[in-house]
């Protein structure tokens, strides 16, 4: 639209001196009572509310706010949470009474996940990727009415910093899209600081209200589960073999870009990679994703020039982000939005886990062996698609349950984007990657056909029993570009 | 909109294995030929194109691109440039041949400004404020088809950094709104660097094309005109009196927030303020706006805790931005957008210049004594409105032309937001500010009624001749909130 085509300068209304504006006043955004805020927002039935998960299993904001919303009697909400953790089991009653009707998320675990798998959500659950979430918010596919931003610190005009405050969680990469697009943006903080709060992950111009509450959570809850190198000898063997695989790709050279998940084997791969880079005097370009202390150490050792951080996985990462100018904040869109160019598109290698993988290399990290929700893509499908080589590292069995199946329960990441599987019993290469098969043969790596590895696995443990499901579809696995790649079914109790 | 209300999970299209997406590829954004880029964009008549001015009078990008567009024969463009400098006189022929029909800007000087005042623009010129520009872009009032971003450095995926590259200009605060909202965003650079370019002012997810050209400009052109402390004794007297005025406001204490323009007297005020703060052991909070070496020194001396920088006015500021983590980038919206809370709303004191002021305290910095365009608000009206106390510093005469008039030629900043005028012949306080009048009396400052000061001025130089204008309106002075506060008329040659 050409603005000037719509006005006639000769007849436009020009203010008289008596109509001139007075001096502006800072907007009063601070509210110290959650009930007052929620009532004031006037949420209507079927509204869409969003949350981020940088406090992970230490988050108290989602529970506090959702229970306050429940008290208003509003029904049919869609909850758009970047991830949901065991701590969020507190909102199960809100599924049962219809306060929450639909959930859109990228990861879900704990009793809330179980409740949904057993059919307690009236509507549906959409499992997105981290990049897909940003895409769907920024392109208007999902319209958020109110974004509630757990804020480790904020000033009363809404400058939010993730590195200041007792519950600092580091980067706020997952909530940037929400802050840009939500109709109303609320900073929820337990640490009100003097203006101006900086460095701000989200600046005051994006924020409508600042809600001061007693506690946004427990920082210790950020470190949940699997953020330490495995000590299991089988896991370590897989990690060592993975290093050989990486070497054989020819990508372990100056300029390497790298990402790994925070699982124990993935972190072991990172630890071996570090030794290899030091030994071979390799200077990498960047590492990305959720950042751990393993990567911040490698940054400080000069093994990577920079880190692109969408989420701090541990307290070392938070400290590094605060201190090191080469440790860079990254939004989820910059990380993995398929509608723009993103950091994942320039990744050389990504190391990922799997709960199940099938003979088409499709990976499931969304549901467990019992078909119950216990995870989700996060950046899994984003990085698998963007990287030059995506490598799945996993043991062949987990609690006697085989990894490889004819067809995974729920497809999280399409096999067309998964390149290599490394297990303790062999390395499988996706037949689509003839280039890698060639390279691995040259490097004298033993490659086994995934069907043969499955047969071996079944010869030991037998074929797994099929999961008992109802015929009710409770949700969808959404690919990063918005297309649907699988159904999610209700599980029989 | 509730996304899930629009899909039926039972009938939604789910991809078959054969339809699964392949691995994504980095988008090819790099174009090394301006003609190819411009032809490829397929600009239509009446399109809207935007530019930023951080390279100020050293910018070559606007001329290069606009002349390339001219060659395509497209007509009736609206040029949305954050500011226009003498160097942009090269595009005068594009006004004459109708390539450019309308201009929206916040500052314009040089022969291009003259040409417009003499009627050579077929359409109109809208003079905005810096905050108003961001407001109008972000709220959709102005829809930009293509934003061309002069980029001191970029990688081939469009990570743009203002601090890297031979023509580094520092922060890119004025073009953030364009990068968010323009339908197409083009990074124009003469310094292509390895991926990932950081720290990025604008990240790859906002950028569609990267155009590599020989030269984006001359860095030396950033320092144009008035960025040194005045040596004129009258100017220094005004600056000294201004310090007394500031002291009398009671705002010169710990936590002070401060902004000044880059005029010689304004900078002298900053220099005196520095001495005062050291003497009285005052620790300020922040300084904002266009940043000069005077302010970066004060940051390093601990006199301010942080700087909020929308534009680097000199090379010291650029170096400081690169080095000092308390020197913070600020977008124009964060700076002065009236539809959000902005940094100007928390300013204690702003020091501003004036070409003319009238007895209603209305200020003109848009046109000169001859009625010809030679400036514009920039952040003038934004900071006047937001600050607790706005102080105009000016000599009573400039080249024998009086400062104070019955009615300024063009109202840039409404007098309702202008609090104090300091001249070499007296201090005037806006009658609306009874609080300041009271405080200044207590401080034994001599205050003179602005009408009396005008009478004095006229007793010396006489009343200025009225400017000879045609009755053709060629443009509008737009207040920061989008309302129009004055007409701009064509001037007789």
JSON list of C-alpha atoms in Angstrom, two decimals, chain B residues 69-220:
[
{"chain": "B", "resi": 69, "resn": "UNK", "atom": "CA", "xyz": [15.31, 0.99, -10.46]},
{"chain": "B", "resi": 70, "resn": "UNK", "atom": "CA", "xyz": [15.00, 4.04, -12.71]},
{"chain": "B", "resi": 71, "resn": "UNK", "atom": "CA", "xyz": [16.44, 2.02, -15.57]},
{"chain": "B", "resi": 72, "resn": "UNK", "atom": "CA", "xyz": [13.57, -0.47, -15.32]},
{"chain": "B", "resi": 73, "resn": "UNK", "atom": "CA", "xyz": [11.14, 2.33, -16.17]},
{"chain": "B", "resi": 74, "resn": "UNK", "atom": "CA", "xyz": [8.95, 1.84, -13.13]},
{"chain": "B", "resi": 75, "resn": "UNK", "atom": "CA", "xyz": [7.18, 5.07, -12.07]},
{"chain": "B", "resi": 76, "resn": "UNK", "atom": "CA", "xyz": [5.39, 6.59, -9.13]},
{"chain": "B", "resi": 77, "resn": "UNK", "atom": "CA", "xyz": [7.49, 5.03, -6.36]},
{"chain": "B", "resi": 78, "resn": "UNK", "atom": "CA", "xyz": [7.20, 6.10, -2.77]},
{"chain": "B", "resi": 79, "resn": "UNK", "atom": "CA", "xyz": [10.66, 6.39, -1.24]},
{"chain": "B", "resi": 80, "resn": "UNK", "atom": "CA", "xyz": [10.64, 5.67, 2.48]},
{"chain": "B", "resi": 81, "resn": "UNK", "atom": "CA", "xyz": [14.12, 6.72, 3.63]},
{"chain": "B", "resi": 82, "resn": "UNK", "atom": "CA", "xyz": [14.85, 7.19, 7.30]},
{"chain": "B", "resi": 83, "resn": "UNK", "atom": "CA", "xyz": [16.89, 10.31, 6.38]},
{"chain": "B", "resi": 84, "resn": "UNK", "atom": "CA", "xyz": [18.28, 11.90, 3.22]},
{"chain": "B", "resi": 85, "resn": "UNK", "atom": "CA", "xyz": [21.60, 13.74, 2.97]},
{"chain": "B", "resi": 86, "resn": "UNK", "atom": "CA", "xyz": [23.33, 16.03, 0.46]},
{"chain": "B", "resi": 87, "resn": "UNK", "atom": "CA", "xyz": [24.87, 12.95, -1.17]},
{"chain": "B", "resi": 88, "resn": "UNK", "atom": "CA", "xyz": [21.39, 11.93, -2.29]},
{"chain": "B", "resi": 89, "resn": "UNK", "atom": "CA", "xyz": [21.08, 14.92, -4.63]},
{"chain": "B", "resi": 90, "resn": "UNK", "atom": "CA", "xyz": [21.95, 12.37, -7.32]},
{"chain": "B", "resi": 91, "resn": "UNK", "atom": "CA", "xyz": [18.35, 11.20, -7.34]},
{"chain": "B", "resi": 92, "resn": "UNK", "atom": "CA", "xyz": [16.88, 14.61, -8.26]},
{"chain": "B", "resi": 93, "resn": "UNK", "atom": "CA", "xyz": [16.43, 13.44, -11.88]},
{"chain": "B", "resi": 94, "resn": "UNK", "atom": "CA", "xyz": [14.25, 10.62, -10.55]},
{"chain": "B", "resi": 95, "resn": "UNK", "atom": "CA", "xyz": [11.87, 13.19, -9.12]},
{"chain": "B", "resi": 96, "resn": "UNK", "atom": "CA", "xyz": [11.76, 14.97, -12.44]},
{"chain": "B", "resi": 97, "resn": "UNK", "atom": "CA", "xyz": [11.06, 11.88, -14.54]},
{"chain": "B", "resi": 98, "resn": "UNK", "atom": "CA", "xyz": [8.45, 10.55, -12.15]},
{"chain": "B", "resi": 99, "resn": "UNK", "atom": "CA", "xyz": [10.36, 7.48, -10.97]},
{"chain": "B", "resi": 100, "resn": "UNK", "atom": "CA", "xyz": [9.92, 8.80, -7.43]},
{"chain": "B", "resi": 101, "resn": "UNK", "atom": "CA", "xyz": [6.55, 10.38, -6.76]},
{"chain": "B", "resi": 102, "resn": "UNK", "atom": "CA", "xyz": [6.40, 10.57, -2.98]},
{"chain": "B", "resi": 103, "resn": "UNK", "atom": "CA", "xyz": [8.96, 10.69, -0.19]},
{"chain": "B", "resi": 104, "resn": "UNK", "atom": "CA", "xyz": [8.54, 9.74, 3.45]},
{"chain": "B", "resi": 105, "resn": "UNK", "atom": "CA", "xyz": [11.48, 10.66, 5.65]},
{"chain": "B", "resi": 106, "resn": "UNK", "atom": "CA", "xyz": [12.51, 12.03, 9.02]},
{"chain": "B", "resi": 107, "resn": "UNK", "atom": "CA", "xyz": [15.30, 14.36, 7.88]},
{"chain": "B", "resi": 108, "resn": "UNK", "atom": "CA", "xyz": [16.34, 15.80, 4.54]},
{"chain": "B", "resi": 109, "resn": "UNK", "atom": "CA", "xyz": [19.08, 18.25, 3.60]},
{"chain": "B", "resi": 110, "resn": "UNK", "atom": "CA", "xyz": [21.08, 19.38, 0.61]},
{"chain": "B", "resi": 111, "resn": "UNK", "atom": "CA", "xyz": [20.08, 19.95, -2.99]},
{"chain": "B", "resi": 112, "resn": "UNK", "atom": "CA", "xyz": [17.47, 17.18, -2.94]},
{"chain": "B", "resi": 113, "resn": "UNK", "atom": "CA", "xyz": [15.68, 19.02, -0.14]},
{"chain": "B", "resi": 114, "resn": "UNK", "atom": "CA", "xyz": [15.87, 22.25, -2.12]},
{"chain": "B", "resi": 115, "resn": "UNK", "atom": "CA", "xyz": [14.52, 20.61, -5.25]},
{"chain": "B", "resi": 116, "resn": "UNK", "atom": "CA", "xyz": [11.53, 19.35, -3.29]},
{"chain": "B", "resi": 117, "resn": "UNK", "atom": "CA", "xyz": [10.88, 22.75, -1.74]},
{"chain": "B", "resi": 118, "resn": "UNK", "atom": "CA", "xyz": [10.95, 24.26, -5.22]},
{"chain": "B", "resi": 119, "resn": "UNK", "atom": "CA", "xyz": [8.27, 21.84, -6.33]},
{"chain": "B", "resi": 120, "resn": "UNK", "atom": "CA", "xyz": [10.13, 19.14, -8.20]},
{"chain": "B", "resi": 121, "resn": "UNK", "atom": "CA", "xyz": [8.44, 16.20, -6.47]},
{"chain": "B", "resi": 122, "resn": "UNK", "atom": "CA", "xyz": [5.22, 15.25, -8.31]},
{"chain": "B", "resi": 123, "resn": "UNK", "atom": "CA", "xyz": [3.58, 13.88, -5.21]},
{"chain": "B", "resi": 124, "resn": "UNK", "atom": "CA", "xyz": [4.23, 14.81, -1.62]},
{"chain": "B", "resi": 125, "resn": "UNK", "atom": "CA", "xyz": [6.73, 14.56, 1.17]},
{"chain": "B", "resi": 126, "resn": "UNK", "atom": "CA", "xyz": [5.78, 13.35, 4.62]},
{"chain": "B", "resi": 127, "resn": "UNK", "atom": "CA", "xyz": [8.15, 14.41, 7.37]},
{"chain": "B", "resi": 128, "resn": "UNK", "atom": "CA", "xyz": [7.98, 11.87, 10.20]},
{"chain": "B", "resi": 129, "resn": "UNK", "atom": "CA", "xyz": [9.81, 11.44, 13.47]},
{"chain": "B", "resi": 130, "resn": "UNK", "atom": "CA", "xyz": [12.19, 8.53, 13.96]},
{"chain": "B", "resi": 131, "resn": "UNK", "atom": "CA", "xyz": [9.73, 6.91, 16.36]},
{"chain": "B", "resi": 132, "resn": "UNK", "atom": "CA", "xyz": [6.82, 7.73, 14.07]},
{"chain": "B", "resi": 133, "resn": "UNK", "atom": "CA", "xyz": [8.53, 6.03, 11.16]},
{"chain": "B", "resi": 134, "resn": "UNK", "atom": "CA", "xyz": [8.86, 2.78, 13.13]},
{"chain": "B", "resi": 135, "resn": "UNK", "atom": "CA", "xyz": [5.28, 3.12, 14.35]},
{"chain": "B", "resi": 136, "resn": "UNK", "atom": "CA", "xyz": [3.88, 3.60, 10.85]},
{"chain": "B", "resi": 137, "resn": "UNK", "atom": "CA", "xyz": [5.81, 0.63, 9.45]},
{"chain": "B", "resi": 138, "resn": "UNK", "atom": "CA", "xyz": [5.09, -1.74, 12.33]},
{"chain": "B", "resi": 139, "resn": "UNK", "atom": "CA", "xyz": [1.38, -0.92, 12.51]},
{"chain": "B", "resi": 140, "resn": "UNK", "atom": "CA", "xyz": [0.93, -1.33, 8.77]},
{"chain": "B", "resi": 141, "resn": "UNK", "atom": "CA", "xyz": [0.15, 2.32, 7.96]},
{"chain": "B", "resi": 142, "resn": "UNK", "atom": "CA", "xyz": [3.04, 2.18, 5.51]},
{"chain": "B", "resi": 143, "resn": "UNK", "atom": "CA", "xyz": [3.54, -1.10, 3.67]},
{"chain": "B", "resi": 144, "resn": "UNK", "atom": "CA", "xyz": [7.03, -1.48, 2.27]},
{"chain": "B", "resi": 145, "resn": "UNK", "atom": "CA", "xyz": [7.44, -3.64, -0.81]},
{"chain": "B", "resi": 146, "resn": "UNK", "atom": "CA", "xyz": [11.21, -3.83, -0.73]},
{"chain": "B", "resi": 147, "resn": "UNK", "atom": "CA", "xyz": [13.61, -2.71, 2.01]},
{"chain": "B", "resi": 148, "resn": "UNK", "atom": "CA", "xyz": [17.19, -2.20, 0.84]},
{"chain": "B", "resi": 149, "resn": "UNK", "atom": "CA", "xyz": [19.53, -2.45, 3.80]},
{"chain": "B", "resi": 150, "resn": "UNK", "atom": "CA", "xyz": [22.98, -0.92, 3.40]},
{"chain": "B", "resi": 151, "resn": "UNK", "atom": "CA", "xyz": [25.02, -3.60, 5.18]},
{"chain": "B", "resi": 152, "resn": "UNK", "atom": "CA", "xyz": [28.58, -2.96, 6.39]},
{"chain": "B", "resi": 153, "resn": "UNK", "atom": "CA", "xyz": [28.95, -6.75, 6.31]},
{"chain": "B", "resi": 154, "resn": "UNK", "atom": "CA", "xyz": [26.80, -9.74, 5.49]},
{"chain": "B", "resi": 155, "resn": "UNK", "atom": "CA", "xyz": [27.21, -13.43, 4.91]},
{"chain": "B", "resi": 156, "resn": "UNK", "atom": "CA", "xyz": [25.56, -15.05, 1.93]},
{"chain": "B", "resi": 157, "resn": "UNK", "atom": "CA", "xyz": [22.49, -16.01, 3.96]},
{"chain": "B", "resi": 158, "resn": "UNK", "atom": "CA", "xyz": [21.90, -12.44, 5.10]},
{"chain": "B", "resi": 159, "resn": "UNK", "atom": "CA", "xyz": [23.23, -12.16, 8.62]},
{"chain": "B", "resi": 160, "resn": "UNK", "atom": "CA", "xyz": [23.93, -8.42, 8.67]},
{"chain": "B", "resi": 161, "resn": "UNK", "atom": "CA", "xyz": [26.34, -6.80, 11.10]},
{"chain": "B", "resi": 162, "resn": "UNK", "atom": "CA", "xyz": [26.85, -3.06, 11.39]},
{"chain": "B", "resi": 163, "resn": "UNK", "atom": "CA", "xyz": [30.09, -3.36, 13.33]},
{"chain": "B", "resi": 164, "resn": "UNK", "atom": "CA", "xyz": [32.04, -5.61, 10.95]},
{"chain": "B", "resi": 165, "resn": "UNK", "atom": "CA", "xyz": [33.43, -4.51, 7.59]},
{"chain": "B", "resi": 166, "resn": "UNK", "atom": "CA", "xyz": [35.43, -1.55, 6.28]},
{"chain": "B", "resi": 167, "resn": "UNK", "atom": "CA", "xyz": [32.33, 0.65, 6.21]},
{"chain": "B", "resi": 168, "resn": "UNK", "atom": "CA", "xyz": [31.09, -0.29, 9.66]},
{"chain": "B", "resi": 169, "resn": "UNK", "atom": "CA", "xyz": [28.47, 2.21, 10.83]},
{"chain": "B", "resi": 170, "resn": "UNK", "atom": "CA", "xyz": [27.52, 0.67, 14.17]},
{"chain": "B", "resi": 171, "resn": "UNK", "atom": "CA", "xyz": [23.92, 0.02, 15.17]},
{"chain": "B", "resi": 172, "resn": "UNK", "atom": "CA", "xyz": [21.25, -0.41, 12.48]},
{"chain": "B", "resi": 173, "resn": "UNK", "atom": "CA", "xyz": [18.41, 0.77, 14.72]},
{"chain": "B", "resi": 174, "resn": "UNK", "atom": "CA", "xyz": [16.43, 2.63, 12.08]},
{"chain": "B", "resi": 175, "resn": "UNK", "atom": "CA", "xyz": [15.99, -0.32, 9.76]},
{"chain": "B", "resi": 176, "resn": "UNK", "atom": "CA", "xyz": [14.76, -2.96, 12.20]},
{"chain": "B", "resi": 177, "resn": "UNK", "atom": "CA", "xyz": [11.09, -2.17, 11.51]},
{"chain": "B", "resi": 178, "resn": "UNK", "atom": "CA", "xyz": [11.74, -2.41, 7.77]},
{"chain": "B", "resi": 179, "resn": "UNK", "atom": "CA", "xyz": [13.43, -5.78, 8.18]},
{"chain": "B", "resi": 180, "resn": "UNK", "atom": "CA", "xyz": [10.46, -7.12, 10.13]},
{"chain": "B", "resi": 181, "resn": "UNK", "atom": "CA", "xyz": [7.68, -5.81, 7.92]},
{"chain": "B", "resi": 182, "resn": "UNK", "atom": "CA", "xyz": [8.88, -5.32, 4.34]},
{"chain": "B", "resi": 183, "resn": "UNK", "atom": "CA", "xyz": [7.54, -7.88, 1.90]},
{"chain": "B", "resi": 184, "resn": "UNK", "atom": "CA", "xyz": [11.05, -8.36, 0.53]},
{"chain": "B", "resi": 185, "resn": "UNK", "atom": "CA", "xyz": [14.28, -7.55, 2.37]},
{"chain": "B", "resi": 186, "resn": "UNK", "atom": "CA", "xyz": [17.53, -7.06, 0.47]},
{"chain": "B", "resi": 187, "resn": "UNK", "atom": "CA", "xyz": [20.88, -6.78, 2.21]},
{"chain": "B", "resi": 188, "resn": "UNK", "atom": "CA", "xyz": [23.17, -4.63, 0.08]},
{"chain": "B", "resi": 189, "resn": "UNK", "atom": "CA", "xyz": [26.80, -5.10, 1.03]},
{"chain": "B", "resi": 190, "resn": "UNK", "atom": "CA", "xyz": [30.35, -4.58, -0.15]},
{"chain": "B", "resi": 191, "resn": "UNK", "atom": "CA", "xyz": [31.78, -6.93, 2.45]},
{"chain": "B", "resi": 192, "resn": "UNK", "atom": "CA", "xyz": [30.75, -10.54, 2.14]},
{"chain": "B", "resi": 193, "resn": "UNK", "atom": "CA", "xyz": [32.03, -12.55, 5.10]},
{"chain": "B", "resi": 194, "resn": "UNK", "atom": "CA", "xyz": [31.98, -16.20, 6.12]},
{"chain": "B", "resi": 195, "resn": "UNK", "atom": "CA", "xyz": [28.86, -17.63, 7.66]},
{"chain": "B", "resi": 196, "resn": "UNK", "atom": "CA", "xyz": [27.83, -16.96, 10.40]},
{"chain": "B", "resi": 197, "resn": "UNK", "atom": "CA", "xyz": [28.31, -13.17, 10.51]},
{"chain": "B", "resi": 198, "resn": "UNK", "atom": "CA", "xyz": [27.87, -11.93, 14.05]},
{"chain": "B", "resi": 199, "resn": "UNK", "atom": "CA", "xyz": [26.97, -10.03, 16.11]},
{"chain": "B", "resi": 200, "resn": "UNK", "atom": "CA", "xyz": [24.10, -9.61, 13.67]},
{"chain": "B", "resi": 201, "resn": "UNK", "atom": "CA", "xyz": [21.89, -6.54, 13.86]},
{"chain": "B", "resi": 202, "resn": "UNK", "atom": "CA", "xyz": [19.55, -8.34, 11.47]},
{"chain": "B", "resi": 203, "resn": "UNK", "atom": "CA", "xyz": [19.62, -12.14, 11.25]},
{"chain": "B", "resi": 204, "resn": "UNK", "atom": "CA", "xyz": [19.26, -14.31, 8.17]},
{"chain": "B", "resi": 205, "resn": "UNK", "atom": "CA", "xyz": [15.64, -15.21, 8.93]},
{"chain": "B", "resi": 206, "resn": "UNK", "atom": "CA", "xyz": [14.61, -11.66, 8.01]},
{"chain": "B", "resi": 207, "resn": "UNK", "atom": "CA", "xyz": [16.57, -11.38, 4.76]},
{"chain": "B", "resi": 208, "resn": "UNK", "atom": "CA", "xyz": [15.52, -12.57, 1.29]},
{"chain": "B", "resi": 209, "resn": "UNK", "atom": "CA", "xyz": [18.47, -11.51, -0.88]},
{"chain": "B", "resi": 210, "resn": "UNK", "atom": "CA", "xyz": [22.07, -10.45, -0.45]},
{"chain": "B", "resi": 211, "resn": "UNK", "atom": "CA", "xyz": [23.32, -8.09, -3.15]},
{"chain": "B", "resi": 212, "resn": "UNK", "atom": "CA", "xyz": [27.08, -7.72, -3.39]},
{"chain": "B", "resi": 213, "resn": "UNK", "atom": "CA", "xyz": [28.19, -4.38, -4.86]},
{"chain": "B", "resi": 214, "resn": "UNK", "atom": "CA", "xyz": [31.53, -2.62, -5.11]},
{"chain": "B", "resi": 215, "resn": "UNK", "atom": "CA", "xyz": [30.92, -0.01, -2.46]},
{"chain": "B", "resi": 216, "resn": "UNK", "atom": "CA", "xyz": [28.12, 0.82, -0.04]},
{"chain": "B", "resi": 217, "resn": "UNK", "atom": "CA", "xyz": [29.72, 4.18, 0.72]},
{"chain": "B", "resi": 218, "resn": "UNK", "atom": "CA", "xyz": [32.38, 5.97, 2.64]},
{"chain": "B", "resi": 219, "resn": "UNK", "atom": "CA", "xyz": [32.52, 5.46, 6.38]},
{"chain": "B", "resi": 220, "resn": "UNK", "atom": "CA", "xyz": [34.02, 8.94, 6.82]}
]
